[in-house]
PDB file of C-alpha atoms (C1' of nucleotides) in Angstrom:
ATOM      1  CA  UNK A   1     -23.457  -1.527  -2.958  1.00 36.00           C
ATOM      2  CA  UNK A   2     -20.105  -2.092  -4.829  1.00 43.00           C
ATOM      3  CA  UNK A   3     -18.590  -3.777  -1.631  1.00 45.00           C
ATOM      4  CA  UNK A   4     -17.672  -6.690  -3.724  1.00 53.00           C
ATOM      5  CA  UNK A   5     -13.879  -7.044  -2.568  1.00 50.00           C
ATOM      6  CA  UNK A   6     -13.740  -4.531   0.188  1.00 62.00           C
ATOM      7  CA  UNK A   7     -13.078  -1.978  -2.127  1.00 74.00           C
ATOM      8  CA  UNK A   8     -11.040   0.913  -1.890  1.00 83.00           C
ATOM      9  CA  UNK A   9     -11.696   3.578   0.949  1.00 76.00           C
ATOM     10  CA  UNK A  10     -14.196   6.488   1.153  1.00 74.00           C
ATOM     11  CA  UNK A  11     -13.529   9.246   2.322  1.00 69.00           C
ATOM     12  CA  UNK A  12     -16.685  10.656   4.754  1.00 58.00           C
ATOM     13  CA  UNK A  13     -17.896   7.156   4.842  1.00 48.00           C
ATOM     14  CA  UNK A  14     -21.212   6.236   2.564  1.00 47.00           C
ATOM     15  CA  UNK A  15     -20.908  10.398   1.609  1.00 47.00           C
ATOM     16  CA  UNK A  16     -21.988  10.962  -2.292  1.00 41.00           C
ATOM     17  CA  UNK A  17     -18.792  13.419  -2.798  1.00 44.00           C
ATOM     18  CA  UNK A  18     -16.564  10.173  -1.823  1.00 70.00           C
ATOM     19  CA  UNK A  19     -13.447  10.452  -3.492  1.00 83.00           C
ATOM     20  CA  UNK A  20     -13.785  10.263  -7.358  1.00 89.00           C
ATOM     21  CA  UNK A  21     -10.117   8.818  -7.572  1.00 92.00           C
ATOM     22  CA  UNK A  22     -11.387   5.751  -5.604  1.00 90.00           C
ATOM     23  CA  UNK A  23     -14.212   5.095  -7.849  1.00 90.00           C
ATOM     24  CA  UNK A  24     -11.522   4.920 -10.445  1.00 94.00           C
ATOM     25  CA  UNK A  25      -9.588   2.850  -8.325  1.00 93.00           C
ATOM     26  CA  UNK A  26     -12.806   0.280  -7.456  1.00 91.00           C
ATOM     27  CA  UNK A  27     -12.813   0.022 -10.811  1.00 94.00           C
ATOM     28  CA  UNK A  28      -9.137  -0.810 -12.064  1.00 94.00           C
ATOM     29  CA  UNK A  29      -7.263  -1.067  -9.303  1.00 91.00           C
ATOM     30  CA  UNK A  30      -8.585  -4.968  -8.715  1.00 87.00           C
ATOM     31  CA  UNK A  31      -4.955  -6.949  -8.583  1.00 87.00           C
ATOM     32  CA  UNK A  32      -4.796  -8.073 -12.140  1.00 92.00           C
ATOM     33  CA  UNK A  33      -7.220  -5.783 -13.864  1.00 95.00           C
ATOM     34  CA  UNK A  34      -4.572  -3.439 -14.650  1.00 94.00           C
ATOM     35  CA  UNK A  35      -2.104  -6.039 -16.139  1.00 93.00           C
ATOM     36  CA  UNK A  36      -6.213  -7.323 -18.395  1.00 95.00           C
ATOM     37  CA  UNK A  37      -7.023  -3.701 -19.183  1.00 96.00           C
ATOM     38  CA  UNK A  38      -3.127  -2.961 -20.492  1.00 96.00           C
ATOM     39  CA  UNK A  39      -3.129  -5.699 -22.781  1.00 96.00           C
ATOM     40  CA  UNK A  40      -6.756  -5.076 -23.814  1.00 97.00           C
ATOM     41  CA  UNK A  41      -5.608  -1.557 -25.066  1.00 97.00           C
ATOM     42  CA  UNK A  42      -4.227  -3.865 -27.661  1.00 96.00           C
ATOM     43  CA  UNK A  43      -6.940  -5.522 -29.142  1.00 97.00           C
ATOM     44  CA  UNK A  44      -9.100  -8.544 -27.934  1.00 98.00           C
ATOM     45  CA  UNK A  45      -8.026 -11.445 -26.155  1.00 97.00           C
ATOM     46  CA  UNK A  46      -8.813 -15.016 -25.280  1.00 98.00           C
ATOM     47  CA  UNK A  47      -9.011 -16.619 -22.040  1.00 97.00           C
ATOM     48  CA  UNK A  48      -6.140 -18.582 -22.623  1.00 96.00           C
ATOM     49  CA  UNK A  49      -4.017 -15.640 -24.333  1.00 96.00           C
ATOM     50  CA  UNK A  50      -3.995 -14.150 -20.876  1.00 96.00           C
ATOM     51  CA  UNK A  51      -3.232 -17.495 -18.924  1.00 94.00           C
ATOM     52  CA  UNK A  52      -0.091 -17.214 -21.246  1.00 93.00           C
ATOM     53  CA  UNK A  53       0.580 -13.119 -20.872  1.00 92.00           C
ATOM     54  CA  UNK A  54       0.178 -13.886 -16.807  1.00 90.00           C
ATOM     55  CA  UNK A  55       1.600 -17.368 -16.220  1.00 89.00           C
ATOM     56  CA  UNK A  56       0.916 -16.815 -12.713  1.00 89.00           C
ATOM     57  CA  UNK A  57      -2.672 -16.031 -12.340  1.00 92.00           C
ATOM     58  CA  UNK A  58      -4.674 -18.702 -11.596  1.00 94.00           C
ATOM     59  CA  UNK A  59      -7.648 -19.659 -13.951  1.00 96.00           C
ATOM     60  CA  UNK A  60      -9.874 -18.727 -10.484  1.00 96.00           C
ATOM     61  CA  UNK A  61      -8.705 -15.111 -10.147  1.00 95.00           C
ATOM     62  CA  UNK A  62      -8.567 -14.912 -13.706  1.00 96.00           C
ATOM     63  CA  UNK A  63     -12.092 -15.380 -14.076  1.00 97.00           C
ATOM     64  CA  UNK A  64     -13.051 -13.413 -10.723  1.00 96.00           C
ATOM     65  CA  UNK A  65     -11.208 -10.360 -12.224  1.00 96.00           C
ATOM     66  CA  UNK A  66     -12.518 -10.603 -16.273  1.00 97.00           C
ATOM     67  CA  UNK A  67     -16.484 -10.544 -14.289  1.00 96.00           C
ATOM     68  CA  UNK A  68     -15.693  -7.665 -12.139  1.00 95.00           C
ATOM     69  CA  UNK A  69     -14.380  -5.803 -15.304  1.00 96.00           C
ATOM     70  CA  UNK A  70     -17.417  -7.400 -17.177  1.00 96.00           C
ATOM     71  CA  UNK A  71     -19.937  -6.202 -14.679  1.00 94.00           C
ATOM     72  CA  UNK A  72     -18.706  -2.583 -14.494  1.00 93.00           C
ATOM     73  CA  UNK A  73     -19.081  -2.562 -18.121  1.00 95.00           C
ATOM     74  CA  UNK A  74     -15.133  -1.426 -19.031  1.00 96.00           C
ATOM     75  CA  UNK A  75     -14.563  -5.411 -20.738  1.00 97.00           C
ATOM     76  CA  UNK A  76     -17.097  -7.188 -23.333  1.00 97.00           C
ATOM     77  CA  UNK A  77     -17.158 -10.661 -23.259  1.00 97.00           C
ATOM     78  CA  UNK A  78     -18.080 -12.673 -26.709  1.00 97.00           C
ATOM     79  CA  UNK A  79     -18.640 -16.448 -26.503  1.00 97.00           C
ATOM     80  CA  UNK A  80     -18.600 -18.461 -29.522  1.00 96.00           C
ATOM     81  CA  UNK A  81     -20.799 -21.621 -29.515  1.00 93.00           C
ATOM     82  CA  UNK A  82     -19.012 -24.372 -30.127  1.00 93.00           C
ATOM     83  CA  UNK A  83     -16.356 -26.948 -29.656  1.00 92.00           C
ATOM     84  CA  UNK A  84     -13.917 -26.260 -28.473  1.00 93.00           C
ATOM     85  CA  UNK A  85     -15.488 -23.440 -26.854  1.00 95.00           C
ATOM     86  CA  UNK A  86     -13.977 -19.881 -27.680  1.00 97.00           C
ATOM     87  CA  UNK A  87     -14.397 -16.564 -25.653  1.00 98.00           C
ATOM     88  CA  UNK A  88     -12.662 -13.138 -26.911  1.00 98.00           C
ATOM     89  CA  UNK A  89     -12.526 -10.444 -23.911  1.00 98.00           C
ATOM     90  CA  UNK A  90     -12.354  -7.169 -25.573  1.00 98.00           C
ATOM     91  CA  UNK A  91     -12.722  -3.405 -24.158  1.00 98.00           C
ATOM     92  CA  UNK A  92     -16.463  -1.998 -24.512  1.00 97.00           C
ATOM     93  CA  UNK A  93     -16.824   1.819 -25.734  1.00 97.00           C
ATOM     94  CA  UNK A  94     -17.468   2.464 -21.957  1.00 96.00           C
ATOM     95  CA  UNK A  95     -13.691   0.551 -21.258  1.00 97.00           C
ATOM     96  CA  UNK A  96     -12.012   2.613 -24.125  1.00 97.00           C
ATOM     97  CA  UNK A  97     -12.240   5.985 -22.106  1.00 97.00           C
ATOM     98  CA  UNK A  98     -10.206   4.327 -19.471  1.00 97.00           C
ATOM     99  CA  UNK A  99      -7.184   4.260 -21.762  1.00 98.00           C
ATOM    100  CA  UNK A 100      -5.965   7.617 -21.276  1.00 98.00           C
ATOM    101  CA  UNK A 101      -5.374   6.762 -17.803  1.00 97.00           C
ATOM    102  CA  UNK A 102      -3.644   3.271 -18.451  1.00 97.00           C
ATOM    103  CA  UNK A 103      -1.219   4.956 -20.901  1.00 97.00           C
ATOM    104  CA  UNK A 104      -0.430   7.362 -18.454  1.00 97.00           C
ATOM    105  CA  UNK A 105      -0.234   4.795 -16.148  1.00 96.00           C
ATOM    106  CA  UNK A 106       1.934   2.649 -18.381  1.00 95.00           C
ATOM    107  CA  UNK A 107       4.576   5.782 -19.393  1.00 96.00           C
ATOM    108  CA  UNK A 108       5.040   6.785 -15.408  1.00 96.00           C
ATOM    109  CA  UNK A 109       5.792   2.753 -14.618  1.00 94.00           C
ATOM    110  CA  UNK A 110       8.050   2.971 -17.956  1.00 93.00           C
ATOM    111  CA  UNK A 111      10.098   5.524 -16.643  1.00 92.00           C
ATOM    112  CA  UNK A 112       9.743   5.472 -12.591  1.00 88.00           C
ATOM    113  CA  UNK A 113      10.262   1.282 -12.793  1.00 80.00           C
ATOM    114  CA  UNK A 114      13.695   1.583 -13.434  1.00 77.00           C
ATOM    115  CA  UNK A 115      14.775   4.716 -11.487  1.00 72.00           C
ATOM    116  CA  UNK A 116      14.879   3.693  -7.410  1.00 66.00           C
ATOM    117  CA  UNK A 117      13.360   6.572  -5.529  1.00 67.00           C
ATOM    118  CA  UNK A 118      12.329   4.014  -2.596  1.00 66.00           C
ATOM    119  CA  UNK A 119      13.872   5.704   0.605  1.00 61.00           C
ATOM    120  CA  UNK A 120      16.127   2.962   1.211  1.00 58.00           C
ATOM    121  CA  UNK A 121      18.212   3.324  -1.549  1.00 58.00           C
ATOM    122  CA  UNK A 122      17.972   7.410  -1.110  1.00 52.00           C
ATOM    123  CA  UNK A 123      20.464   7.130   2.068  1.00 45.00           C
TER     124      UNK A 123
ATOM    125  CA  UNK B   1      11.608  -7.632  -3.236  1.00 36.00           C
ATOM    126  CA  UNK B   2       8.602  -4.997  -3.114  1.00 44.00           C
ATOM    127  CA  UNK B   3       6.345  -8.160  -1.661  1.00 45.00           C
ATOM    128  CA  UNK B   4       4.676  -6.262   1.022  1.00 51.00           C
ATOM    129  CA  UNK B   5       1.372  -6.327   0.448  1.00 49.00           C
ATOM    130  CA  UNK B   6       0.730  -8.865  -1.953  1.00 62.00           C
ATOM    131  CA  UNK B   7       1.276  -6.445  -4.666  1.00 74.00           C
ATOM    132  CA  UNK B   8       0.116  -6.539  -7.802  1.00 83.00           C
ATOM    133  CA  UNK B   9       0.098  -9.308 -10.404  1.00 75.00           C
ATOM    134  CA  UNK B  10       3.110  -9.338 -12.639  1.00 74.00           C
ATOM    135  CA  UNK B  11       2.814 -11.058 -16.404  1.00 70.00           C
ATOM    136  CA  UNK B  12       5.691 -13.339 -16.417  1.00 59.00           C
ATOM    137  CA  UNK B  13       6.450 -13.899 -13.251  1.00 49.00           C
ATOM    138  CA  UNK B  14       9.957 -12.447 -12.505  1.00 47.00           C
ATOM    139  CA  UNK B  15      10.326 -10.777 -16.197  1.00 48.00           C
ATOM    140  CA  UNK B  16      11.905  -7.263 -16.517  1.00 41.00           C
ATOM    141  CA  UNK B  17       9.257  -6.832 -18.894  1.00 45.00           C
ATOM    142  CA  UNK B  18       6.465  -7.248 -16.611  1.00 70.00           C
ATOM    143  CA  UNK B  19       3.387  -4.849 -17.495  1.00 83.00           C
ATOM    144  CA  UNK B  20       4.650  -1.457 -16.339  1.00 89.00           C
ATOM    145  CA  UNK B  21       0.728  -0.634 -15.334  1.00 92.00           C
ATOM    146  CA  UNK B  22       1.641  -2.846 -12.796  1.00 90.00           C
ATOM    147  CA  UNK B  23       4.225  -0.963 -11.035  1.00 90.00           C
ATOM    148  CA  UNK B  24       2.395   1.818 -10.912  1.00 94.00           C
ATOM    149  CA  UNK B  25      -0.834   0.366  -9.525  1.00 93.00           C
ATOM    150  CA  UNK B  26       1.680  -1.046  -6.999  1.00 91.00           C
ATOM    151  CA  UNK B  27       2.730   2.622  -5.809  1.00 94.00           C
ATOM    152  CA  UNK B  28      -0.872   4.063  -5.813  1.00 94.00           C
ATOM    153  CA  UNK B  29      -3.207   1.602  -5.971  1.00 91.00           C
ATOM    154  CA  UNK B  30      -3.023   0.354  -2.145  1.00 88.00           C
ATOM    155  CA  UNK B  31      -6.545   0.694  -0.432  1.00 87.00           C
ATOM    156  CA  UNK B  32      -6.060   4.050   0.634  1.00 92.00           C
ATOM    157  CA  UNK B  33      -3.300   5.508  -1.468  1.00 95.00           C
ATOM    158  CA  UNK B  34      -5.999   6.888  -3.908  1.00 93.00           C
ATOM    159  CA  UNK B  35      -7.703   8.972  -1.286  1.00 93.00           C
ATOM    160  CA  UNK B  36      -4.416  10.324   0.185  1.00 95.00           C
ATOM    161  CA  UNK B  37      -2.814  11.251  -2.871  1.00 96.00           C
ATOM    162  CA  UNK B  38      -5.659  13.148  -3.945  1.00 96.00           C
ATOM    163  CA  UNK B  39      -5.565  15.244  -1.231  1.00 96.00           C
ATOM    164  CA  UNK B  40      -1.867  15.915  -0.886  1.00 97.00           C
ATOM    165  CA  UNK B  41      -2.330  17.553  -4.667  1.00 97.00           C
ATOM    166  CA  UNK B  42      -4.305  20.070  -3.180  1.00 96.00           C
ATOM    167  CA  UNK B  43      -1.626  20.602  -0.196  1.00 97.00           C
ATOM    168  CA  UNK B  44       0.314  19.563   2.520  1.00 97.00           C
ATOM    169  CA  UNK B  45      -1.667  17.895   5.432  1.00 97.00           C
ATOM    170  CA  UNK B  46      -1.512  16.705   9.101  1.00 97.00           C
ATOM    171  CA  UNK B  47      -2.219  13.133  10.305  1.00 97.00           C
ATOM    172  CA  UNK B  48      -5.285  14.490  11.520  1.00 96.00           C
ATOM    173  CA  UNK B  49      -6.448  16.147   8.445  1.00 96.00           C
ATOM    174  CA  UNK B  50      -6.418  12.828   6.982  1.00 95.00           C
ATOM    175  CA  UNK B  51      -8.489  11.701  10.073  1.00 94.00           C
ATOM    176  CA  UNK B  52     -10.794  14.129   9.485  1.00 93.00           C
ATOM    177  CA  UNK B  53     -10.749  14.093   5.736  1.00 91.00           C
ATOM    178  CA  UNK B  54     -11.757   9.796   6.014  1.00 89.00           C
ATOM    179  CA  UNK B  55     -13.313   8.867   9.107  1.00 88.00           C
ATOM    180  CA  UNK B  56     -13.281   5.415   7.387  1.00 89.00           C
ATOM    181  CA  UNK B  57      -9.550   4.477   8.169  1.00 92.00           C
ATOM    182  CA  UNK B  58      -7.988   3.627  11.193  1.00 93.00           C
ATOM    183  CA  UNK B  59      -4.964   5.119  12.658  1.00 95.00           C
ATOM    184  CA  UNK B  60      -2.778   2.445  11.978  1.00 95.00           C
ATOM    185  CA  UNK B  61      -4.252   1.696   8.225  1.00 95.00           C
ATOM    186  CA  UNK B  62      -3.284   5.757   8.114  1.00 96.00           C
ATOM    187  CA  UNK B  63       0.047   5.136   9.097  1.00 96.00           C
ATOM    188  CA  UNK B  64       0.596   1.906   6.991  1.00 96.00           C
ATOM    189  CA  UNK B  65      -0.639   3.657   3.983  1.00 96.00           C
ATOM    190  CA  UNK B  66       1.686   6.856   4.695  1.00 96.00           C
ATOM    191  CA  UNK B  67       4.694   4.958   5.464  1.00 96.00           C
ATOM    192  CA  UNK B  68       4.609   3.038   2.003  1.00 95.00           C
ATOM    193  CA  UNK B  69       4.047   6.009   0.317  1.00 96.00           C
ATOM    194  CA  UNK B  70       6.925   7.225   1.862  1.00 96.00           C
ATOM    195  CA  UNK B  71       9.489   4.315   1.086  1.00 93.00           C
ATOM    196  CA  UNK B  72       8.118   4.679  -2.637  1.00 93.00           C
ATOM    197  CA  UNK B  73       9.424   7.897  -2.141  1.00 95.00           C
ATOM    198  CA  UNK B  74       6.341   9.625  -3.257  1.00 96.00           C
ATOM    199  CA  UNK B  75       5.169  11.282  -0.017  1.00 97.00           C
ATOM    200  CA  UNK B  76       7.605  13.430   2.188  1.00 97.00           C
ATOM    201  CA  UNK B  77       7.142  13.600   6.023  1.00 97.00           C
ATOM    202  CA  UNK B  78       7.810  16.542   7.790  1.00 97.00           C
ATOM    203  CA  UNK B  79       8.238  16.063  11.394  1.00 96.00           C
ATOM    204  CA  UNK B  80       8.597  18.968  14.075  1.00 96.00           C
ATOM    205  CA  UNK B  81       9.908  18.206  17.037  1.00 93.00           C
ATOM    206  CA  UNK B  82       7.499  19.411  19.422  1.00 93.00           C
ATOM    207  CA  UNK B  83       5.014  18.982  22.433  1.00 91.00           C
ATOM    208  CA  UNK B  84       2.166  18.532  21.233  1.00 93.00           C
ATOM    209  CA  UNK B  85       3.666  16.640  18.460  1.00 95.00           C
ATOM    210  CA  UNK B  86       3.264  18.172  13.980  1.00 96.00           C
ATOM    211  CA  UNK B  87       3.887  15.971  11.406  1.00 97.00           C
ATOM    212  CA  UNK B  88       2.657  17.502   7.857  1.00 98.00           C
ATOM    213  CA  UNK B  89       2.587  14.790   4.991  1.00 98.00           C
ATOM    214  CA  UNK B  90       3.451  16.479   1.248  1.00 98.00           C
ATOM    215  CA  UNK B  91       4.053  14.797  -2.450  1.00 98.00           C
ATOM    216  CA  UNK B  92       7.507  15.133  -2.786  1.00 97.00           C
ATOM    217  CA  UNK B  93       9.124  16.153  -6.556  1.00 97.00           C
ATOM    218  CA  UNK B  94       8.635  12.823  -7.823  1.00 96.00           C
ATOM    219  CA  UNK B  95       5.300  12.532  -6.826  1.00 97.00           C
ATOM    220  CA  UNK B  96       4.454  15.273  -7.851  1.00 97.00           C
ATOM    221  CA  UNK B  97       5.473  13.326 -10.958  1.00 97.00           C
ATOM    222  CA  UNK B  98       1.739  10.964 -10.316  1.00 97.00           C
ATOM    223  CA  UNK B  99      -0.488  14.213 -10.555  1.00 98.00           C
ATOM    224  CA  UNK B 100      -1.726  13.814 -14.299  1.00 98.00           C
ATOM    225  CA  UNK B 101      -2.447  10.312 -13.379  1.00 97.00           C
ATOM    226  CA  UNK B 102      -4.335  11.282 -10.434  1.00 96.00           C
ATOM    227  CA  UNK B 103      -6.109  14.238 -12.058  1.00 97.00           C
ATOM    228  CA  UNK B 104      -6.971  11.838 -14.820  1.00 97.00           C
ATOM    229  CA  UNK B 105      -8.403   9.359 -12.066  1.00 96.00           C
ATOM    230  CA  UNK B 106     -10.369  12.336 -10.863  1.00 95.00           C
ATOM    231  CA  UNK B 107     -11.735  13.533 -14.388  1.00 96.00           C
ATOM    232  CA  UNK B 108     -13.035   9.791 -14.839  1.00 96.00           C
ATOM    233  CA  UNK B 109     -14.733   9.383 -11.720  1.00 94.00           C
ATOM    234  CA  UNK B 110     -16.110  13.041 -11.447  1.00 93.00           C
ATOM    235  CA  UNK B 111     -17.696  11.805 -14.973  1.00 92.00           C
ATOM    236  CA  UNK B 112     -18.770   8.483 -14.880  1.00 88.00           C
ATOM    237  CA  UNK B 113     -19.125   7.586 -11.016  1.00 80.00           C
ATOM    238  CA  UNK B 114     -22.988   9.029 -11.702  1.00 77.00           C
ATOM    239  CA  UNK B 115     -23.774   7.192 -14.823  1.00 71.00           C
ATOM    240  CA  UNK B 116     -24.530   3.638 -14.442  1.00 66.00           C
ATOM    241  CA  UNK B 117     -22.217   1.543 -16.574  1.00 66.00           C
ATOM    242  CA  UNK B 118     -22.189  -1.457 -14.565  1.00 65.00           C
ATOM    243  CA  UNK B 119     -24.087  -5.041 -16.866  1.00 61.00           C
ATOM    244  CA  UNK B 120     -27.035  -5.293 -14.206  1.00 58.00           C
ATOM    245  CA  UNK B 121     -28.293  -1.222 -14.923  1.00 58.00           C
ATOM    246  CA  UNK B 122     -27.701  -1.950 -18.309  1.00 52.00           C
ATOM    247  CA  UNK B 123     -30.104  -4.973 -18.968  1.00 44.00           C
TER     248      UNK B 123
ATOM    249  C1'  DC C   1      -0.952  14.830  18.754  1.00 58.64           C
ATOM    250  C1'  DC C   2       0.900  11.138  16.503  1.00 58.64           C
ATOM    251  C1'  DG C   3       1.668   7.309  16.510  1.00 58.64           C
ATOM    252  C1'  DT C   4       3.016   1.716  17.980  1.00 58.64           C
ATOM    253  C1'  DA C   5       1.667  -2.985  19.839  1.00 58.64           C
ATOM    254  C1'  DT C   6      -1.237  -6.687  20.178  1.00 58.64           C
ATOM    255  C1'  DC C   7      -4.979  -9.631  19.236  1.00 58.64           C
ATOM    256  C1'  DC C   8      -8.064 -11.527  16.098  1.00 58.64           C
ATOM    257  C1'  DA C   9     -11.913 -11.948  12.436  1.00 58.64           C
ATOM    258  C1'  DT C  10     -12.592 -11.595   7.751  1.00 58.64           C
ATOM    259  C1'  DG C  11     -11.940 -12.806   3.203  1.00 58.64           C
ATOM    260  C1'  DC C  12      -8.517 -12.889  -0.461  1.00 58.64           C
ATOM    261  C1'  DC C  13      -6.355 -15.855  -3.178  1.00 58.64           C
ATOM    262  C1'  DG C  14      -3.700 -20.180  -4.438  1.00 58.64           C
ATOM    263  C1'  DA C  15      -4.031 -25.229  -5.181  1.00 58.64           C
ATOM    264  C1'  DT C  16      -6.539 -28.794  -6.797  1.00 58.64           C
ATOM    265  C1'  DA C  17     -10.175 -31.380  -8.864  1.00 58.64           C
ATOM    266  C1'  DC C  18     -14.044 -31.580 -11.814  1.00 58.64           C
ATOM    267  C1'  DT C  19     -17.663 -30.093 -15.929  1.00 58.64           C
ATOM    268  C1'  DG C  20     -19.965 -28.554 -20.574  1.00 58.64           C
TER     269       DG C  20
ATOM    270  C1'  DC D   1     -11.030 -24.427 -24.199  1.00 58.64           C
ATOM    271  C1'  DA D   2     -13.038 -22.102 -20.699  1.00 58.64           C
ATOM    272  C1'  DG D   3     -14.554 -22.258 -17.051  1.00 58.64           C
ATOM    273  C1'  DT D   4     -16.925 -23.808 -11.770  1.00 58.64           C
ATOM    274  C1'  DA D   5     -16.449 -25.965  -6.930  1.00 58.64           C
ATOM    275  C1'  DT D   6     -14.338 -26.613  -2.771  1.00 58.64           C
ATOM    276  C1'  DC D   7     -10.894 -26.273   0.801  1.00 58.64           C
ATOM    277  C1'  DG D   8      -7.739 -23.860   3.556  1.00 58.64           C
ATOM    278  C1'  DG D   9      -3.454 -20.796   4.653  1.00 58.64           C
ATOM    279  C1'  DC D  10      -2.349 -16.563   5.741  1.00 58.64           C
ATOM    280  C1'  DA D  11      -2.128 -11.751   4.764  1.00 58.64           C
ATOM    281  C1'  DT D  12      -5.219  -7.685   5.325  1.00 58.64           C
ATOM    282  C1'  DG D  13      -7.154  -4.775   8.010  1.00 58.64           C
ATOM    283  C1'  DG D  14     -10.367  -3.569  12.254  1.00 58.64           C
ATOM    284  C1'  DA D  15     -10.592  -2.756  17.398  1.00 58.64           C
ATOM    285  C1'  DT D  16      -8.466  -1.593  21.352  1.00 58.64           C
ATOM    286  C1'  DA D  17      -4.994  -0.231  24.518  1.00 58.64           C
ATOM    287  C1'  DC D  18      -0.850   1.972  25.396  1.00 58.64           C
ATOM    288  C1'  DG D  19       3.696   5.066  24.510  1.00 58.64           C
ATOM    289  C1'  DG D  20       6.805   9.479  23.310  1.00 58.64           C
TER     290       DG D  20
END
DNA sequence: CCGTATCCATGCCGATACTG
DNA sequence: CAGTATCGGCATGGATACGG
């Protein structure tokens, strides 16, 4: 189970005390599901609001990535019969309790992003 | 620049401004940088610790992993210059820096990795 | 003990075209 | 507007053998 896209390493392979970080990880560390969740921290979104936030995700891994989140039960997805048709992607009460962790996440890229501490430039 | 692996998706292609959850998914959020990291919180440790620790990963996935976390300047790497050969792996000041973040991945998986969230349990 | 080198299968992901 | 379908390149990562 939960091999979906490889997913993220276990330690003591198939072992029930596996690593609780990579659960967390297998669950936001997907390619663009931290750049969905971020912006989802700031209210609901459309499918084409993100297409314009990330101008270079395609509508394929777009759609791959909003599922995975849907079927871990972190995003809600809300589609409005009719034409044209309109879908709002917003975070479910399950989703909301990852926000500590994005903030956290978005304050350390904040103020690490800018400061080079690659070894390269530490010669 | 920092295209290595693919890395993670960027709003705005090229901005300055690109989602800062980004950059930091892109320094921990490699395969088996979640699993690593962890355990360096709780101490320094030898290659083979890490063998030991996840019989899942390969030696050179291992090595990979370590040597990105040491050009984001994250992990240091101690070598002693001996037969047979010691090389302890520890977070260095700034990544020491990622603890909260990784304690907070911890917390979050410790609490909800048992409770089913995912749509199909939930139908 | 701690790696590197090489080969190669898998599958991720982009590009493109098409549908309700 | 919000997707699905299909194809294919090529990076990711496993297996194995070898080196300091």
């Amino acid at each position: 189970m939960r091999n979906r896209k490889g997913g993220f390493g276990e330690c003591s392979a198939g072992n029930d005390q596996a690593c609780p970080v990579e659960y967390t990880l297998d669950v936001i560390g997907g390619k663009w599901k931290g750049v969905i969740l971020y912006h989802l921290m700031y209210g609901t979104k459309r499918f084409s609001d993100f297409r314009r936030i990330c101008p270079g995700i395609t509508q394929r891994m777009l759609t791959l990535q909003l599922r995975e989140l849907e079927e871990d039960g972190v995003v809600h997805r809300e589609v409005y019969r009719q034409v044209p048709p309109k879908v709002e992607y917003s975070l479910t009460e399950f989703g909301s309790t990852l926000i500590p962790i994005i903030s956290l996440m978005k304050d350390w890229g904040e103020n690490y992003k800018t400061k080079q501490h690659s070894k390269e430039n530490r010669l």
